Short mmCIF file of C-alpha atoms in Angstrom, two decimals:
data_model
loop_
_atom_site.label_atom_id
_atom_site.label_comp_id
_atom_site.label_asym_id
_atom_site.label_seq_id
_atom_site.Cartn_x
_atom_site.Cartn_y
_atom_site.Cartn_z
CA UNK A 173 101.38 89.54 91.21
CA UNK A 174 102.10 91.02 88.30
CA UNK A 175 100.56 95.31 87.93
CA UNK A 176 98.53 94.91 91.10
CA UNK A 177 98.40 97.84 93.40
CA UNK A 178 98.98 96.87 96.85
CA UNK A 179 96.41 97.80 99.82
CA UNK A 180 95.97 97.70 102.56
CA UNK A 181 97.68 95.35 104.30
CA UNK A 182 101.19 95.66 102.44
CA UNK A 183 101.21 92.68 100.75
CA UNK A 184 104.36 92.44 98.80
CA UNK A 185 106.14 89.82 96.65
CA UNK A 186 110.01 89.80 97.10
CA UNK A 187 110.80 90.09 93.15
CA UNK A 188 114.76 88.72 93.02
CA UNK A 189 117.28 89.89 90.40
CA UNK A 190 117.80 93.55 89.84
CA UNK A 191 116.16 95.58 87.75
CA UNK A 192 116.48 99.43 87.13
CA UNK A 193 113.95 102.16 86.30
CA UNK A 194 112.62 105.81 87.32
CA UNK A 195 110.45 105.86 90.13
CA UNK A 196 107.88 108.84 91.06
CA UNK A 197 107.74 108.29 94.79
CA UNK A 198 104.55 110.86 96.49
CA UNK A 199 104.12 110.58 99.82
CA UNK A 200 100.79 112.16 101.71
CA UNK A 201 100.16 113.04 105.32
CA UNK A 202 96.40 111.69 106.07
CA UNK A 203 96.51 113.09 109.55
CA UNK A 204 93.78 115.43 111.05
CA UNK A 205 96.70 117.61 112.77
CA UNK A 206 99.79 115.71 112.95
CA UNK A 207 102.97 117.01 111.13
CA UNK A 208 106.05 115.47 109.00
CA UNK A 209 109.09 116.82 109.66
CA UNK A 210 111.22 116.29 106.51
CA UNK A 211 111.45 113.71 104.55
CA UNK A 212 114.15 111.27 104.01
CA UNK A 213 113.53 109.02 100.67
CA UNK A 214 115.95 106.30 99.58
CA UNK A 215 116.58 103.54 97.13
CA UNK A 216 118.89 101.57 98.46
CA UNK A 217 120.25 97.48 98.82
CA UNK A 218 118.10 94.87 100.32
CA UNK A 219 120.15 94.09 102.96
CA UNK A 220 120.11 97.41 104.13
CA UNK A 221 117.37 99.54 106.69
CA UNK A 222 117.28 102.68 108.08
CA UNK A 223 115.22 100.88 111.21
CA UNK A 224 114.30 97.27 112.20
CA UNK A 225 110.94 96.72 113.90
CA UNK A 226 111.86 95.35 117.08
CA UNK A 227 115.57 96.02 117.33
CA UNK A 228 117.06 99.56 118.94
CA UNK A 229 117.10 102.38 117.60
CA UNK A 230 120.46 103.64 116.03
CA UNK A 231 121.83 107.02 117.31
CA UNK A 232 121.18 108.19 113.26
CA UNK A 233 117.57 107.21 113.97
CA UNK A 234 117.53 108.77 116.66
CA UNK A 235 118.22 112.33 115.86
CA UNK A 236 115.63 111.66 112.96
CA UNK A 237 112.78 110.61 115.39
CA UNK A 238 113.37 112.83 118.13
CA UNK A 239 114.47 116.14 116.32
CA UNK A 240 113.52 115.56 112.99
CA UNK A 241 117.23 115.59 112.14
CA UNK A 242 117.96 113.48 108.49
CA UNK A 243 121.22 114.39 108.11
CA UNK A 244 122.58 111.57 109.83
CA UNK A 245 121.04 109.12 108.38
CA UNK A 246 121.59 110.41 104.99
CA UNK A 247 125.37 110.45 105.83
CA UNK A 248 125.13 106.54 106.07
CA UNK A 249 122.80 106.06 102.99
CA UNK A 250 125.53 108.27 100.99
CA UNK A 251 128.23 105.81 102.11
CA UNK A 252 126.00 102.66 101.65
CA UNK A 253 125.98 104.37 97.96
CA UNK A 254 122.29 104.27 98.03
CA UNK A 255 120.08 106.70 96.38
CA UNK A 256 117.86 110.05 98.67
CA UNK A 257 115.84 112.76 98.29
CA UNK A 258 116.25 114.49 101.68
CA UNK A 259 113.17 116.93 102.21
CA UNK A 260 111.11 117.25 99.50
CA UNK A 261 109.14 119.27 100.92
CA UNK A 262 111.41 121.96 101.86
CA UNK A 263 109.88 122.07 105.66
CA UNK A 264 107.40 120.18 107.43
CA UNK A 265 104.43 118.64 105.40
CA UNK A 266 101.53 119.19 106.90
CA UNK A 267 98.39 117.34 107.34
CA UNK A 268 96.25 116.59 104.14
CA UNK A 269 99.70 117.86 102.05
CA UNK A 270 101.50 115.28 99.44
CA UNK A 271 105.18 115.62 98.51
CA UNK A 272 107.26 113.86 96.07
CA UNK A 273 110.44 112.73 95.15
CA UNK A 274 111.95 110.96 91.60
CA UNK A 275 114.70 107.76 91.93
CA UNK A 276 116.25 106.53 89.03
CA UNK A 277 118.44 103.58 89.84
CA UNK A 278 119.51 102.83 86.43
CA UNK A 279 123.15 103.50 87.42
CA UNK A 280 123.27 101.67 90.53
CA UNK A 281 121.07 98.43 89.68
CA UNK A 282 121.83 97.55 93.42
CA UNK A 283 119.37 100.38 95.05
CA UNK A 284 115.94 97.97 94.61
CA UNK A 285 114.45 98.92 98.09
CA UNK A 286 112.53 101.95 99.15
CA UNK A 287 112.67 103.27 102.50
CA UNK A 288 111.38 106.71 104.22
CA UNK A 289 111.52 108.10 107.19
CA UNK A 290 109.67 111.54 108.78
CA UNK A 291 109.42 112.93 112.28
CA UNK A 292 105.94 112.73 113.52
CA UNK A 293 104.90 116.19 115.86
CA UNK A 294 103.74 117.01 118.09
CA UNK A 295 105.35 113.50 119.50
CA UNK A 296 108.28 112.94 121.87
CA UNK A 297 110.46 110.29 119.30
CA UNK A 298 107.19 109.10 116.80
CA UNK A 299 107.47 108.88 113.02
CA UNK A 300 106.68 107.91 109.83
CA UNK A 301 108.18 105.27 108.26
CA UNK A 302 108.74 102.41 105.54
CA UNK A 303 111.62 99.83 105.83
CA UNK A 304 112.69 98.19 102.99
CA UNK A 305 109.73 97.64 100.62
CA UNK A 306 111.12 95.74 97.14
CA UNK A 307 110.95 98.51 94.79
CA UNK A 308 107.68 97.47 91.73
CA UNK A 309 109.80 96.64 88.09
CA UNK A 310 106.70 96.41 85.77
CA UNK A 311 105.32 99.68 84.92
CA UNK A 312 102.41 101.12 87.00
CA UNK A 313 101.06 102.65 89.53
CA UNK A 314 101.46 101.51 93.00
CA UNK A 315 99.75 102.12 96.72
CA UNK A 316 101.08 101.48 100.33
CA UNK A 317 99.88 102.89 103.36
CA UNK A 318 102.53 103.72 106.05
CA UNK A 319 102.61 103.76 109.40
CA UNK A 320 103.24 105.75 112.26
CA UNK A 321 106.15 104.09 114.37
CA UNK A 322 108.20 104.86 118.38
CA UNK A 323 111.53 104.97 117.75
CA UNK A 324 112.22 103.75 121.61
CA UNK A 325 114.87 106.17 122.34
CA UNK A 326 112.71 109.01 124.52
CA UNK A 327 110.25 108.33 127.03
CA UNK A 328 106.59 109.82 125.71
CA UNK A 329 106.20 112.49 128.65
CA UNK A 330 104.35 114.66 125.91
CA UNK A 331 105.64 118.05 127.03
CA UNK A 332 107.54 120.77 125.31
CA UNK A 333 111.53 120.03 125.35
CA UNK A 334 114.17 119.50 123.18
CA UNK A 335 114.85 117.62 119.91
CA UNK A 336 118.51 117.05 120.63
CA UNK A 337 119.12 113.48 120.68
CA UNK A 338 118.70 111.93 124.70
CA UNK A 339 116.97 115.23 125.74
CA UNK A 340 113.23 115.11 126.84
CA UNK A 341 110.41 116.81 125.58
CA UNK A 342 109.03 117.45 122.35
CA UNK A 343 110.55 120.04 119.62
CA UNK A 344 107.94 122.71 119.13
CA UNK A 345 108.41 124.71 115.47
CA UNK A 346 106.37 127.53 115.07
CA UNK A 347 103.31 126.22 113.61
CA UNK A 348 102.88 123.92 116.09
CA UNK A 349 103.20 126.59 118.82
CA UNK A 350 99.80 128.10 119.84
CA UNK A 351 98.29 124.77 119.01
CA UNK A 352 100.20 122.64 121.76
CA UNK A 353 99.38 123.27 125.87
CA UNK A 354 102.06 124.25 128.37
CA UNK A 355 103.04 123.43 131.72
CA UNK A 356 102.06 120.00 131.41
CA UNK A 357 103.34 117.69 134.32
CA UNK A 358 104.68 114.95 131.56
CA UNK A 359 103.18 111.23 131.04
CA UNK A 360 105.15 108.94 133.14
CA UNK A 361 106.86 106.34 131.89
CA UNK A 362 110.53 105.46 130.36
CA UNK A 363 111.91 104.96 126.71
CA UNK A 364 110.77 101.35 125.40
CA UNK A 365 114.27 100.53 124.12
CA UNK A 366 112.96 99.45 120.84
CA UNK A 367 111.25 100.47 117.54
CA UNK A 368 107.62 99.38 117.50
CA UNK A 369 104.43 100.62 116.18
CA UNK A 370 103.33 103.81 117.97
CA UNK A 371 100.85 103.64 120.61
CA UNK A 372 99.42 106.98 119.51
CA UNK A 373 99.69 110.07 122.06
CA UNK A 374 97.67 110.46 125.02
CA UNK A 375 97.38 114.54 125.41
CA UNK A 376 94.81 116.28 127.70
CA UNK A 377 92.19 118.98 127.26
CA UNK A 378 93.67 121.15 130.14
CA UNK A 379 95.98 123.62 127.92
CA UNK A 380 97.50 125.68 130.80
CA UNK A 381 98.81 122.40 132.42
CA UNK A 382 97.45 118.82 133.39
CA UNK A 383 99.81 115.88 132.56
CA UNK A 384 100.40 116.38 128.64
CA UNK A 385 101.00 119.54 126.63
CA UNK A 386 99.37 117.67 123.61
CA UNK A 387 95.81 118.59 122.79
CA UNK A 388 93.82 115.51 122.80
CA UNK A 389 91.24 116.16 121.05
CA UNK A 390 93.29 117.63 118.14
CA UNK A 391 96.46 116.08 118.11
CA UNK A 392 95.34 112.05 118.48
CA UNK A 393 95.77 109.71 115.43
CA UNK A 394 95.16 106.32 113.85
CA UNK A 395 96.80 104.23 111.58
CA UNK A 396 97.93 104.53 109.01
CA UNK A 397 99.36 108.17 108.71
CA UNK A 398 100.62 108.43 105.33
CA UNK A 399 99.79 107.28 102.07
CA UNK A 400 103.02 106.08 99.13
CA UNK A 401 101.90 105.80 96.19
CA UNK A 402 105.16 104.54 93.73
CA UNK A 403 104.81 105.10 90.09
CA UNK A 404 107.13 103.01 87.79
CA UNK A 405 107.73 104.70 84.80
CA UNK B 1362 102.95 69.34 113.87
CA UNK B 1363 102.36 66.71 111.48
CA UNK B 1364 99.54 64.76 112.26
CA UNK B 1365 97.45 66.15 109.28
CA UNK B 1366 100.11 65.74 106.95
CA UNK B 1367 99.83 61.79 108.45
CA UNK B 1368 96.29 61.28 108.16
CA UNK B 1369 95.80 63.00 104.52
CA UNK B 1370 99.29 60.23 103.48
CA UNK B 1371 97.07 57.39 105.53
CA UNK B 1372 93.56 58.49 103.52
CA UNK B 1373 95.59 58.81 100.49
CA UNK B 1374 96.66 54.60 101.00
CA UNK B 1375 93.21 53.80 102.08
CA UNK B 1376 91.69 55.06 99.13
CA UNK B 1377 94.63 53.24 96.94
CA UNK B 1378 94.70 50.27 98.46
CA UNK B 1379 90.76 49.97 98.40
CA UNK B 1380 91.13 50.67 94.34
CA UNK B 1381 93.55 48.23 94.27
CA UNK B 1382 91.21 45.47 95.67
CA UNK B 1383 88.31 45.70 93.17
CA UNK B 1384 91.07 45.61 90.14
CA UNK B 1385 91.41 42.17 88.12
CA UNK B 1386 95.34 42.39 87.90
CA UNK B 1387 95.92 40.17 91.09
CA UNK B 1388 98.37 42.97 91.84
CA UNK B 1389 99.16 43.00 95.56
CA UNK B 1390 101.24 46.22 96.31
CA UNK B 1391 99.75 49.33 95.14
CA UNK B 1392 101.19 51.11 92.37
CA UNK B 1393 104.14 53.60 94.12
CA UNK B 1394 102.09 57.08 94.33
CA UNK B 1395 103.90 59.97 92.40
CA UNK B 1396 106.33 61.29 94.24
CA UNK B 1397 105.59 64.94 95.31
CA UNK B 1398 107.80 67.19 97.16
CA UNK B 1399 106.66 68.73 100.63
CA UNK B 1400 106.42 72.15 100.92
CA UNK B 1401 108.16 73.84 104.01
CA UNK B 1402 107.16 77.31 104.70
CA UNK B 1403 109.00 79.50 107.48
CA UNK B 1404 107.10 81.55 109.48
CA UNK B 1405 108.53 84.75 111.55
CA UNK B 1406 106.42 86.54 113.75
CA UNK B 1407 107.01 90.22 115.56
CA UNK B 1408 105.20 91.39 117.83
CA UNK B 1409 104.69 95.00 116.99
CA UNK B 1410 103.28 96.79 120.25
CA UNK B 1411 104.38 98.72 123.34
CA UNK B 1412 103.01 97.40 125.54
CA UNK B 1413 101.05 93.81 124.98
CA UNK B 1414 102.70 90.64 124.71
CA UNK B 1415 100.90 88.05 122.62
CA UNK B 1416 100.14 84.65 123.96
CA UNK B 1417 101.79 81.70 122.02
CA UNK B 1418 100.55 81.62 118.33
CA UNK B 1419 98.58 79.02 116.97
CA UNK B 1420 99.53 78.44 113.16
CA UNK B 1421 97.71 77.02 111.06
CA UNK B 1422 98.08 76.02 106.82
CA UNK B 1423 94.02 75.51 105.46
CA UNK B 1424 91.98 75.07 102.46
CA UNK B 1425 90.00 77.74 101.10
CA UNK B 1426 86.91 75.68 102.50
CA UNK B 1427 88.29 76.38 105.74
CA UNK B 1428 87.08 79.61 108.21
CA UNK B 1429 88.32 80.35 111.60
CA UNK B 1430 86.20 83.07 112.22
CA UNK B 1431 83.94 85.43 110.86
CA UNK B 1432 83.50 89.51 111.34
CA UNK B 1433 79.87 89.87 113.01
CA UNK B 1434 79.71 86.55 114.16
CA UNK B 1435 80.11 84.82 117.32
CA UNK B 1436 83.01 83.37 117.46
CA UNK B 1437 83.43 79.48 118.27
CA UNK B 1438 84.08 78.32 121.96
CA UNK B 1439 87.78 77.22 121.12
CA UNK B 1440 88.52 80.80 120.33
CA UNK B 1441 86.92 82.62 123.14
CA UNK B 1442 89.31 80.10 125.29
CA UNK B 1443 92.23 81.60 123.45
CA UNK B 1444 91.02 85.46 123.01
CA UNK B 1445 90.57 85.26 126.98
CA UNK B 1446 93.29 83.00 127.99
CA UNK B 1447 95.69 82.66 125.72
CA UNK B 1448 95.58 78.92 125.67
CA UNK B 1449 95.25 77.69 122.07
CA UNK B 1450 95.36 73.93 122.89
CA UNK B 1451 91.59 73.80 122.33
CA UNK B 1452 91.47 75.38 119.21
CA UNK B 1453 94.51 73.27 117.71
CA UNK B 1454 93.09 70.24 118.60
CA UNK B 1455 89.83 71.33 116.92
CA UNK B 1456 92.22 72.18 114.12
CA UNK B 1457 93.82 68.69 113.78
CA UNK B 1458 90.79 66.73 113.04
CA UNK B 1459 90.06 69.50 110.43
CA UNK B 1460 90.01 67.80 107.07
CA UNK B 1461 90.30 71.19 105.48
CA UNK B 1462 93.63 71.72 107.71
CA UNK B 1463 96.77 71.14 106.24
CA UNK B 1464 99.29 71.24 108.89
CA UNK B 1465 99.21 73.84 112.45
CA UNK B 1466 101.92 74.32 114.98
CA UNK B 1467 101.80 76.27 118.49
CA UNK B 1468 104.98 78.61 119.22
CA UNK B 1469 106.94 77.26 121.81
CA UNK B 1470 108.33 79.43 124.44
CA UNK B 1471 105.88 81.11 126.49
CA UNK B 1472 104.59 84.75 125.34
CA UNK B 1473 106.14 86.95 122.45
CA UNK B 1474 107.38 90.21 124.64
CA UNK B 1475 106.75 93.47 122.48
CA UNK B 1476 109.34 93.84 120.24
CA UNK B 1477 110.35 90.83 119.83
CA UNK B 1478 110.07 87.63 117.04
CA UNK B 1479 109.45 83.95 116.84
CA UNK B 1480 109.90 81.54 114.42
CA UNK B 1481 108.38 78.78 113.19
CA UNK B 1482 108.60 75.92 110.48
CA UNK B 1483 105.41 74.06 108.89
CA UNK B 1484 106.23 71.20 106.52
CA UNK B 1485 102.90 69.54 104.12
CA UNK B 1486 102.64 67.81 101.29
CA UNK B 1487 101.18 69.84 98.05
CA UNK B 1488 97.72 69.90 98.38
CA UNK B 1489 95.42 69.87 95.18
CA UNK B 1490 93.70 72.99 96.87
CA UNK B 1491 95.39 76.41 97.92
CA UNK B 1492 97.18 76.79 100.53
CA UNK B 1493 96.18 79.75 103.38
CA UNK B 1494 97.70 80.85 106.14
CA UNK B 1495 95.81 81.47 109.66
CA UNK B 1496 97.63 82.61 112.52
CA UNK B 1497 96.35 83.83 115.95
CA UNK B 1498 97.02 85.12 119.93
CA UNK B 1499 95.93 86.75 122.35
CA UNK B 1500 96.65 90.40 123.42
CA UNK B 1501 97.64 89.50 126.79
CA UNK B 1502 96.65 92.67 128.60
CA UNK B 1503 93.07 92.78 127.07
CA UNK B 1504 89.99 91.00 128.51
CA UNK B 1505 89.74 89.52 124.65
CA UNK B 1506 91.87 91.22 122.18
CA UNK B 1507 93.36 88.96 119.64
CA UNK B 1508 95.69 90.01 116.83
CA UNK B 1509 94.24 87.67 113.71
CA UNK B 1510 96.00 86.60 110.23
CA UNK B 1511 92.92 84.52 108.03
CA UNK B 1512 92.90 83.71 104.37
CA UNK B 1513 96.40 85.20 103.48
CA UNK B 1514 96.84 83.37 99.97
CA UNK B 1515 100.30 81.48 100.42
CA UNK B 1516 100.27 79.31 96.81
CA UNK B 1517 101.55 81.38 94.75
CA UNK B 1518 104.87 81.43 96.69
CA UNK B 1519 107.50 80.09 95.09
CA UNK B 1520 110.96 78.72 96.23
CA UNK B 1521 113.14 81.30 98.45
CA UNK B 1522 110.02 83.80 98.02
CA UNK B 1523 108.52 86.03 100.96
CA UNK B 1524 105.58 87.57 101.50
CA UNK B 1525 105.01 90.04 104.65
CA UNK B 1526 101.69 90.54 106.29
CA UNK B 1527 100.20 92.73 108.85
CA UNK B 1528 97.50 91.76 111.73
CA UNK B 1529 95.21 93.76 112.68
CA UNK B 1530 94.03 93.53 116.64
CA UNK B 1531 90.67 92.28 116.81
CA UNK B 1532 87.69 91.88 119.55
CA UNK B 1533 85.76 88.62 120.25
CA UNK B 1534 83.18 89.94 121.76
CA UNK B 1535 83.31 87.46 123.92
CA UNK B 1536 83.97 89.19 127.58
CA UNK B 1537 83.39 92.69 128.47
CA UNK B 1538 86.08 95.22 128.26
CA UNK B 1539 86.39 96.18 131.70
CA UNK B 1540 90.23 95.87 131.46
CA UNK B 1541 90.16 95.50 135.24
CA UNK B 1542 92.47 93.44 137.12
CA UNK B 1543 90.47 90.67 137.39
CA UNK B 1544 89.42 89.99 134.28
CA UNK B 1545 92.78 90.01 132.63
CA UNK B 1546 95.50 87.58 132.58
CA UNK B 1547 98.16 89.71 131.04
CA UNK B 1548 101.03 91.00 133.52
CA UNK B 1549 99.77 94.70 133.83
CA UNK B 1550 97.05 92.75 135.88
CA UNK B 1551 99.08 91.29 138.34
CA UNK B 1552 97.68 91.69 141.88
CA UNK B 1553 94.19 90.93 140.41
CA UNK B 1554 92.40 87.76 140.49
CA UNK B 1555 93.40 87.74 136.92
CA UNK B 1556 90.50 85.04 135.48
CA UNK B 1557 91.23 83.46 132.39
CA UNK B 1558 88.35 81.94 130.05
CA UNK B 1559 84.96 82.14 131.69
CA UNK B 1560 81.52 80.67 129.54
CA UNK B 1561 79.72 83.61 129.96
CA UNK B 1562 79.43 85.87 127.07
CA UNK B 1563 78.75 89.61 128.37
CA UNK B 1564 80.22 91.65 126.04
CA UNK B 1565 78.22 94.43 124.44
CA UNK B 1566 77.76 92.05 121.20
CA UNK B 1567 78.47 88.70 120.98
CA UNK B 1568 80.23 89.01 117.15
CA UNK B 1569 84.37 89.66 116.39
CA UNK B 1570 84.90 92.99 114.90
CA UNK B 1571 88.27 95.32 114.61
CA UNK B 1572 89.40 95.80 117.75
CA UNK B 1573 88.66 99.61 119.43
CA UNK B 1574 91.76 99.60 121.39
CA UNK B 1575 92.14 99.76 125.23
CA UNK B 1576 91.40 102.90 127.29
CA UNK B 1577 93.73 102.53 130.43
CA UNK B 1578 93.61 104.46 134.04
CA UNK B 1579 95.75 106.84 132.43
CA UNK B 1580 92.80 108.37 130.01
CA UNK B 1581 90.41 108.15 132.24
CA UNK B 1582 88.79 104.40 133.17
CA UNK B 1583 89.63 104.73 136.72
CA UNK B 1584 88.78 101.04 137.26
CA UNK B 1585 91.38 99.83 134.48
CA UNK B 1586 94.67 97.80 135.57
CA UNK B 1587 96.13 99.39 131.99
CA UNK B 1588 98.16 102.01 131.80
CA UNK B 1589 98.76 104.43 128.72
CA UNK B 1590 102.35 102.19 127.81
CA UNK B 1591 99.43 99.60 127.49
CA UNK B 1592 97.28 100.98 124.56
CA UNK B 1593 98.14 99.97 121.21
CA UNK B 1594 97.34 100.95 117.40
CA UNK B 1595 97.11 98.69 114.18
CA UNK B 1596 99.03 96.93 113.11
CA UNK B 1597 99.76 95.03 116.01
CA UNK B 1598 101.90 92.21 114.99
CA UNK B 1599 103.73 91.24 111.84
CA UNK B 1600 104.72 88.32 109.93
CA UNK B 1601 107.00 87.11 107.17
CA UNK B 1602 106.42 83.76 105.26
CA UNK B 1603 109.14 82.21 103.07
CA UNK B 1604 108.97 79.16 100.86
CA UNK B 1605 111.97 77.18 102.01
CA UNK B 1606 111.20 73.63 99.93
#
C-alpha cells in the first residue's frame, strides 16, 4: 500500500486527508487503429466526476463522447475550481502515441482526484475514460490501465454522421477518412441511456456498404485502450 | 448471512468450555472471551455491460485456504449450476459448511439490469487469518459466462477505507457456447426453451478460463438468440468494498 504500482485490475486504496504535490500524468493509446480525440485531464475534489458508471450521461459528456467536444466539460471543472490540461496533444492521439500533461495541486489542496476523458473514433458516442482515481501522495511511479466506455447518449448505428450532440452517425476527421466504409445501412438498435463499459464496435468487411461503415477487421478493440501511468514527483 | 459467524462463536465455546473441564480450579463458567469487535464490510456492486444482466450475486468473506475455482480446471458442480442458471443456492450452501468461510450473503432482488448497482452488508468477527473477498453471477444471456471476483485481499482495510475492484467475465466450460435460444436462460432468449443447468459437460474443454465473449446473429452465428447490444468487453462488473466497523 505504500509505493506499489497498481495493475491490472485498478486496485486502489482511498488515502484520506489532503495532500499536495506535482504530478506527471502520460497517457498512451494501446489501440491497433482506434483514435483519441483530445484529451481532457483534471485534478479535481472527490466528490466530484466528469461521468458515473451506470448513471446518464450529462449533456457536457455528451458533446465530449459524441463529438469529441471538451469544452464543456472543462467549463464545469473551471467552476468546480478544479485543475485541466485540455488537449495535450494538440489533435487526436493516435494509436501506439503517448501524451502528457503536469498537475500541481499545491495551491488548491482540494484537487486529490484524477479524471480523463477522450473521444474514442471511429465510434458513434465511445471513449476513454477514468473517474475519480485518488491521486498517489508518496513519491513514485504509478500504472493504471483505462478503459474504453458508451456514453449512452447515441445509438451505435456505426455510420458516418455528425458529432453534434443528439445527431447520429459518427464524426469522420480526415485521417480517419479513407480508412472508414460508406453507405453503410447502420446497426440497429437505440441509445442505452446510460454510461457503461463499451461493447466494442461491430463494423463489416463490405466498404462500399453492408450494415456498418466501420472496418472490422481494422477498427475492432479490446480492453483496456489506454495506459496512465502517474508520476509523483 | 450469519450462520458461519454462529458456528465459528459455538466452536470457539466448545473448545473453551472443554478446556475448562480438564482444569483443577473447580471453575464453572468459562473465563469471558476477549471481547473483539465485528467487522462489517459494505459491498456495492455495478453491473458494467450493455447488454447482460447478472444473476443474483453470491458473496462470500474466506480464508486464504479457501478456493472457489481454479483457471484450467473443471469447475465444481455447484458452480456449473450457477454459471448456467444463475441459481447460487447450491453453491452457498456448499459455502456455509465451509470452515474456511467466514460469512456469504446472496443479493436479494432478482437480476442486476446493466447499469445498475446493488448493495450489500457482511458482518464477521476478526478472524486470526485474512480476510478475502469472492463474489460471483452469472451473465444471464450466455450459455455459461460468469463475471468472477476470487482472492481480492480485504485485511488491510481499515475503518471508512475503500477499495474498488474489477471482474473480469469468465467461461466454465461447462456447456457449449451455442448461445441459442434454448440453451440460455437470459431474456434475449425468450421464445426458446431456455434450459437452465443440465449435467452434461459438452463444452470444448471442461476447465474455466477468461471468457471469449459472445458472437451474436448480428456478426454472423445465424443460430444465436444474441444480438450485437448483447456482446460485452472486460470489465464486466464492478465493485466497491468499504470497512464500515
Amino acid at each position: 500500500m505504500k509505493t506499489l504500482s497498481v495493475l491490472a485490475g485498478a486496485v486502489m486504496f482511498a488515502a484520506s486527508g489532503a495532500h499536495s504535490a506535482e504530478y506527471t500524468v502520460e497517457i498512451q493509446n494501446l489501440t491497433r487503429s482506434t483514435l483519441f480525440t483530445p484529451l481532457l485531464v483534471a485534478a479535481h475534489p472527490a466528490d466530484s466526476h466528469l461521468f458515473t458508471v451506470g448513471g446518464e450521461a450529462s449533456l457536457a459528456l455528451q458533446a465530449m463522447a459524441e463529438g469529441g467536444d471538451i469544452e464543456p466539460l472543462n467549463g464545469e471543472l473551471d467552476a468546480l475550481g478544479a485543475l485541466s490540461v485540455a488537449n495535450p496533444a494538440g489533435g487526436l492521439l493516435m494509436p501506439g502515441e503517448a501524451t502528457s500533461a503536469t498537475l500541481n495541486n499545491d495551491d488548491s489542496p482540494a484537487n486529490t482526484h484524477l479524471s480523463l476523458v477522450a473521444m474514442l473514433l471511429p465510434t458513434n458516442d465511445g471513449f476513454v475514460g477514468l473517474d475519480s482515481l485518488p491521486l498517489p501522495t508518496e513519491p513514485g511511479t504509478y500504472q493504471y490501465q483505462l478503459q474504453a466506455y458508451d456514453a449512452g447518449t447515441e445509438a451505435n448505428d456505426e455510420v458516418r454522421g455528425s458529432g453534434m450532440p443528439g445527431s447520429p452517425g459518427m464524426p469522420v476527421p480526415p485521417p480517419l477518412e479513407p480508412l472508414l466504409g460508406s453507405n453503410g445501412t447502420g446497426v440497429p438498435g437505440e441509445a442505452e441511456g446510460f454510461v457503461h463499459i463499451h461493447r466494442g464496435v461491430l463494423g463489416d468487411n463490405d466498404p462500399e456498404g453492408g450494415v456498418s461503415d466501420i472496418d472490422a477487421t481494422r477498427h475492432r478493440w479490446l480492453n483496456p485502450v489506454a495506459r496512465l501511468t502517474v508520476t509523483v514527483e | 448471512m450469519n450462520k458461519h459467524y454462529l458456528l465459528t462463536s459455538v466452536c470457539a465455546l466448545s473448545l473453551a468450555l472443554a478446556g475448562c473441564g480438564s482444569d483443577d480450579d473447580d471453575t464453572l463458567t468459562p473465563p469471558p472471551e476477549p471481547e473483539s469487535e465485528p467487522i462489517v464490510y459494505s459491498v456495492t456492486v455495478t453491473n458494467l455491460t450493455r447488454g447482460q444482466p447478472l444473476s443474483p450475486m453470491a458473496l462470500m468473506l474466506a480464508g486464504p485456504e479457501f478456493t472457489s475455482a481454479r483457471i484450467g480446471e473443471p469447475v465444481s458442480v455447484a458452480l456449473e449450476v450457477l454459471a448456467e442458471s444463475g441459481d447460487n443456492s447450491q453453491l452457498l450452501e456448499e459455502a456455509g459448511m465451509n470452515q474456511h468461510v467466514y460469512a456469504s450473503a446472496s443479493a436479494e432482488g432478482g437480476p442486476l439490469m446493466p447499469g445498475a448497482s446493488t448493495t450489500l452488508e457482511l458482518t464477521l468477527e476478526e478472524p486470526d487469518e485474512a480476510i478475502y473477498l469472492e463474489l460471483v453471477s452469472m451473465l444471464a444471456n450466455t450459455n455459461d459466462g460468469i463475471a468472477m471476483l476470487s482472492a481480492k485481499a480485504l485485511s488491510g482495510l481499515q475503518l471508512n477505507e475503500s477499495v474498488s475492484f474489477m471482474a473480469p467475465a469468465y467461461d466454465t466450460g461447462t456447456e457449449f457456447n451455442s448461445e441459442s435460444a434454448d440453451t440460455i436462460i437470459g431474456p434475449a432468449a425468450a421464445g426458446g426453451a431456455q434450459q437452465g443447468f443440465s449435467e452434461v459437460r459438452d463444452d470444448i474443454a471442461d476447465a474455466l478460463t477468461l471468457h471469449s465473449g459472445v458472437v451474436s446473429f448480428e456478426d454472423g452465428l445465424a443460430s444465436s438468440a444474441l444480438s450485437q447490444a448483447q456482446r460485452f468487453d472486460n470489465p464486466v462488473m464492478q465493485v466497491r468494498v468499504t470497512r464500515l466497523e
